[in-house]
Amino acid sequence: MKLREIVELLDGVLLTDAEHLDREITCAFGSDLISDILMCTKEATLLLTGLTNPQVIRLSDMIDLLGIIFVRGKKPADDLIEMANARDLPLITTKFTLYKSAGILYNSGLRSCKI
Amino acid sequence: MAVYCNISEDAQQKYEHFTKEKPNPEMSIEYKVGHKDFVNSGKASSEIKLMLKRLGVNPEILRKVAVASYEAEINVTAHSLGGDIICDIYLDCVHIKFIDNGPGIKNLEKALEPGWSTADDLVREMGFGAGLGLPNIKKNADVMHIESAENQSTILQIIVFY
């Protein structure tokens, strides 16, 4: 599934470079606990989270993230968006909750990442 | 002083060989970690991963090193008064030492239990403090060695073989 479709499905807004919309997304994972995210992601994945601190972007240096969806209307500060652009990491914000966002994407055929 | 050591089964022989040979590191780098500095924390682990990547270490090993090192770096940031990281890179492994300035771990046995955490609200708001740091390090490092006591430094060492 293209990131463009995900943005549409979640009625979201892309915060990083527009070229990110053509990125192919193969699977997803959702959590607000960093250790969970580190422990559970065995392949490159899209992350759905409510965390908006710099460590969320730093996470993408340790594990392969295809992009981050900030749920519950959360929007990271501008310096985080810069950090993400420097890493070529797409960031999206949606007003939907983690549960609703995950449900919509799962029902649209986006599978869970291997854990 | 409490000491805990875990060596993964697959790494037993390699570790014995390593301790017997005591090779000199090919490269040695030091980093500083600031108390509660959540803006910069993780930079050292990210640089270590990048260096190993340039040396051609395979992605699965890179992930293991990065996750173990990052959890340990966050532990120094979140739970100690700050400290140092010393990373020694060898031909067949990486040895990373985290030495903090205290205040030490009161109950090491408890600290190793998944779910046990002494993290404060700030740390929890950042998405940490699930009590999975040390278990995650143990899972990803081939060798994990901790020594600590109340009101003393904690020294955590990890080794990952390529």
Coordinates of C-alpha atoms in Angstrom, one line a residue:
Chain A
M1 CA 0.0 0.0 0.0
K2 CA 1.3 3.5 -0.9
L3 CA 1.7 6.0 1.9
R4 CA -0.6 8.3 -0.1
E5 CA -3.5 5.8 0.4
I6 CA -2.7 5.7 4.1
V7 CA -2.9 9.5 4.4
E8 CA -6.3 9.4 2.7
L9 CA -7.7 6.5 4.8
L10 CA -6.7 8.3 8.0
D11 CA -7.7 11.7 6.8
G12 CA -4.2 12.6 7.8
V13 CA -1.6 15.3 6.9
L14 CA 1.9 14.5 5.7
L15 CA 4.4 16.7 7.6
T16 CA 7.6 15.8 5.7
D17 CA 8.7 16.0 2.1
A18 CA 5.9 15.4 -0.5
E19 CA 7.9 12.7 -2.3
H20 CA 7.3 10.5 0.7
L21 CA 3.7 9.9 -0.5
D22 CA 4.9 7.4 -3.1
R23 CA 6.7 5.3 -0.5
E24 CA 5.5 1.6 -0.4
I25 CA 4.3 0.5 3.1
T26 CA 4.3 -3.3 3.7
C27 CA 3.3 -3.6 7.3
A28 CA 2.6 -1.7 10.6
F29 CA 3.0 -1.7 14.3
G30 CA 1.4 0.4 17.0
S31 CA 2.7 1.3 20.5
D32 CA 3.4 4.1 23.0
L33 CA 6.2 2.1 24.7
I34 CA 9.7 2.4 23.2
S35 CA 11.0 -0.9 24.6
D36 CA 7.9 -2.6 23.0
I37 CA 8.7 -1.1 19.7
L38 CA 12.4 -2.1 19.9
M39 CA 11.5 -5.6 21.0
C40 CA 8.7 -6.3 18.6
T41 CA 9.8 -5.0 15.2
K42 CA 11.7 -7.7 13.3
E43 CA 11.3 -6.1 9.9
A44 CA 11.0 -2.6 8.4
T45 CA 7.6 -1.3 9.5
L46 CA 5.3 1.7 9.7
L47 CA 4.9 2.9 13.3
L48 CA 1.6 4.3 14.8
T49 CA 2.2 6.1 18.1
G50 CA 1.1 9.0 20.3
L51 CA 4.7 9.8 21.3
T52 CA 6.1 13.0 19.9
N53 CA 9.5 13.4 21.6
P54 CA 12.9 13.3 19.8
Q55 CA 13.5 9.7 20.9
V56 CA 10.7 8.5 18.5
I57 CA 12.8 9.8 15.6
R58 CA 16.0 8.5 17.2
L59 CA 14.3 5.1 17.2
S60 CA 14.6 5.0 13.4
D61 CA 18.4 5.1 13.7
M62 CA 18.2 1.7 15.6
I63 CA 15.4 -0.1 13.8
D64 CA 14.1 0.3 10.2
L65 CA 11.0 2.4 10.2
L66 CA 9.1 3.1 7.0
G67 CA 7.3 6.1 8.5
I68 CA 5.6 7.3 11.6
I69 CA 1.9 8.1 12.1
F70 CA 1.2 10.3 15.0
V71 CA -2.3 9.5 16.3
R72 CA -4.8 11.5 18.5
G73 CA -4.1 14.7 16.6
K74 CA -0.5 14.9 17.9
K75 CA 1.9 17.0 15.9
P76 CA 5.6 16.9 16.6
A77 CA 7.7 20.1 17.0
D78 CA 9.4 21.6 13.9
D79 CA 12.9 20.4 14.9
L80 CA 11.5 16.8 14.9
I81 CA 10.2 17.3 11.4
E82 CA 13.6 18.5 10.4
M83 CA 15.2 15.5 12.0
A84 CA 12.9 13.2 10.1
N85 CA 13.5 14.9 6.8
A86 CA 17.3 14.5 7.3
R87 CA 16.7 10.8 7.8
D88 CA 14.2 10.6 4.8
L89 CA 11.6 9.4 7.3
P90 CA 7.9 10.2 6.5
L91 CA 5.8 11.7 9.3
I92 CA 2.0 11.9 9.2
T93 CA -0.5 13.2 11.7
T94 CA -4.1 12.0 12.1
K95 CA -6.9 13.0 14.4
F96 CA -8.0 9.4 14.8
T97 CA -7.0 7.3 17.9
L98 CA -4.4 4.5 17.8
Y99 CA -7.2 1.9 17.9
K100 CA -9.2 3.5 15.1
S101 CA -6.2 4.1 12.9
A102 CA -4.9 0.6 13.3
G103 CA -8.4 -0.8 12.6
I104 CA -8.8 1.2 9.4
L105 CA -5.4 0.2 8.1
Y106 CA -5.8 -3.5 9.0
N107 CA -9.2 -3.7 7.4
S108 CA -7.7 -2.1 4.2
G109 CA -5.3 -4.9 4.0
L110 CA -2.2 -3.6 5.7
R111 CA -0.8 -6.5 7.7
S112 CA 0.9 -6.5 11.1
C113 CA 4.7 -6.5 11.1
K114 CA 6.5 -9.7 12.1
I115 CA 7.1 -9.7 15.9
Chain B
M1 CA 28.4 -5.3 45.2
A2 CA 25.9 -7.3 43.1
V3 CA 27.1 -8.9 39.8
Y4 CA 25.0 -10.4 37.1
C5 CA 26.3 -12.1 34.0
N6 CA 24.5 -13.7 31.1
I7 CA 26.2 -15.4 28.1
S8 CA 24.1 -16.7 25.3
E9 CA 24.6 -20.4 24.5
D10 CA 25.7 -19.7 20.9
A11 CA 28.4 -17.3 22.1
Q12 CA 30.0 -19.4 24.9
Q13 CA 33.0 -20.6 22.8
K14 CA 33.5 -17.3 21.1
Y15 CA 33.5 -15.6 24.5
E16 CA 36.0 -18.1 26.0
H17 CA 38.2 -17.5 23.0
F18 CA 37.9 -13.7 23.3
T19 CA 38.8 -13.7 27.1
K20 CA 41.7 -16.1 26.4
E21 CA 43.2 -14.2 23.5
K22 CA 42.5 -10.6 24.9
P23 CA 42.9 -9.0 21.5
N24 CA 43.6 -5.3 21.1
P25 CA 40.6 -3.4 19.7
E26 CA 40.8 -2.2 16.1
M27 CA 39.1 1.0 17.2
S28 CA 38.0 2.6 20.5
I29 CA 35.5 5.5 20.9
E30 CA 34.2 7.3 24.0
Y31 CA 31.0 9.2 24.4
K32 CA 29.5 11.2 27.3
V33 CA 25.9 10.7 28.4
G34 CA 24.1 13.5 30.2
H35 CA 21.7 13.1 33.1
K36 CA 18.1 13.2 31.8
D37 CA 19.4 14.5 28.4
F38 CA 16.6 13.0 26.3
V39 CA 17.4 15.3 23.3
N40 CA 20.9 13.8 22.7
S41 CA 20.5 10.4 24.3
G42 CA 20.7 7.7 21.6
K43 CA 23.3 9.5 19.5
A44 CA 26.1 7.3 20.7
S45 CA 24.3 4.1 19.8
S46 CA 23.2 5.5 16.5
E47 CA 26.9 6.3 15.7
I48 CA 28.1 2.9 16.8
K49 CA 25.6 1.3 14.5
L50 CA 26.6 3.4 11.6
M51 CA 30.3 2.6 12.2
L52 CA 29.6 -1.1 12.2
K53 CA 27.5 -0.8 9.1
R54 CA 30.4 0.9 7.3
L55 CA 32.6 -2.1 8.4
G56 CA 30.1 -4.4 6.6
V57 CA 28.4 -6.0 9.7
N58 CA 25.2 -7.7 8.6
P59 CA 21.8 -5.9 9.3
E60 CA 20.5 -8.5 11.8
I61 CA 23.6 -8.1 14.0
L62 CA 23.4 -4.3 13.5
R63 CA 19.9 -4.3 14.9
K64 CA 20.9 -6.4 17.9
V65 CA 23.8 -4.0 18.7
A66 CA 21.7 -0.9 18.2
V67 CA 18.8 -2.1 20.4
A68 CA 21.0 -3.4 23.2
S69 CA 23.2 -0.3 23.2
Y70 CA 20.3 2.1 22.9
E71 CA 18.4 0.6 25.8
A72 CA 21.6 0.8 27.9
E73 CA 22.3 4.4 26.8
I74 CA 18.7 5.4 27.8
N75 CA 19.2 3.6 31.2
V76 CA 22.2 5.9 31.9
T77 CA 20.2 9.0 30.8
A78 CA 17.0 8.0 32.7
H79 CA 18.3 6.4 35.9
S80 CA 21.8 7.8 36.6
L81 CA 23.6 11.1 37.1
G82 CA 25.2 10.7 33.7
G83 CA 28.2 8.7 32.6
D84 CA 30.4 7.5 29.8
I85 CA 30.2 4.9 27.1
I86 CA 33.4 3.2 25.8
C87 CA 33.0 1.3 22.6
D88 CA 35.7 -1.1 21.5
I89 CA 35.4 -2.6 18.0
Y90 CA 37.2 -5.8 17.3
L91 CA 37.5 -7.9 14.2
D92 CA 34.8 -10.3 15.3
C93 CA 32.8 -8.4 17.9
V94 CA 31.9 -5.2 19.6
H95 CA 32.3 -4.6 23.3
I96 CA 30.4 -1.6 24.8
K97 CA 30.9 -0.5 28.4
F98 CA 28.5 1.9 30.1
I99 CA 29.9 3.4 33.3
D100 CA 27.6 5.8 35.1
N101 CA 28.2 8.2 38.1
G102 CA 25.7 6.5 40.4
P103 CA 23.5 6.3 42.3
G104 CA 23.6 2.5 41.6
I105 CA 20.9 -0.2 41.5
K106 CA 19.4 -1.0 44.9
N107 CA 18.1 -4.4 43.9
L108 CA 19.7 -5.9 40.8
E109 CA 17.6 -9.0 40.9
K110 CA 14.4 -7.0 40.7
A111 CA 15.8 -4.7 38.1
L112 CA 16.3 -7.7 35.8
E113 CA 12.6 -8.8 36.1
P114 CA 10.5 -7.8 33.1
G115 CA 8.0 -5.2 34.1
W116 CA 9.9 -3.9 37.2
S117 CA 10.8 -0.2 36.9
T118 CA 11.8 2.7 39.1
A119 CA 11.3 5.3 36.3
D120 CA 9.9 8.6 37.3
D121 CA 7.0 10.4 35.5
L122 CA 9.2 12.3 33.1
V123 CA 10.8 9.1 31.9
R124 CA 7.4 7.4 31.5
E125 CA 6.0 10.3 29.5
M126 CA 8.8 9.9 27.1
G127 CA 7.7 6.3 26.4
F128 CA 10.2 4.6 28.6
G129 CA 9.9 2.9 32.0
A130 CA 8.1 -0.2 30.9
G131 CA 10.6 -2.3 32.8
L132 CA 11.8 -3.9 29.7
G133 CA 15.2 -2.2 29.3
L134 CA 17.5 -4.8 30.9
P135 CA 15.5 -7.8 29.6
N136 CA 15.8 -6.3 26.1
I137 CA 19.5 -5.9 26.5
K138 CA 19.8 -9.5 27.7
K139 CA 17.8 -10.7 24.7
N140 CA 19.9 -8.8 22.1
A141 CA 23.5 -9.0 23.5
D142 CA 25.6 -12.2 23.3
V143 CA 27.2 -11.3 26.6
M144 CA 25.7 -9.0 29.3
H145 CA 27.6 -8.2 32.5
I146 CA 26.4 -5.8 35.2
E147 CA 27.9 -4.8 38.5
S148 CA 26.2 -2.3 40.8
A149 CA 25.5 -1.4 44.4
E150 CA 23.5 1.3 46.1
N151 CA 25.3 4.7 46.1
Q152 CA 27.9 3.4 43.6
S153 CA 28.5 3.5 39.9
T154 CA 26.8 0.9 37.7
I155 CA 28.9 -0.7 35.1
L156 CA 27.1 -2.5 32.3
Q157 CA 29.0 -4.3 29.6
I158 CA 27.7 -5.9 26.5
I159 CA 29.4 -7.9 23.7
V160 CA 27.9 -8.8 20.4
F161 CA 29.7 -11.1 18.0
Y162 CA 29.3 -10.6 14.2

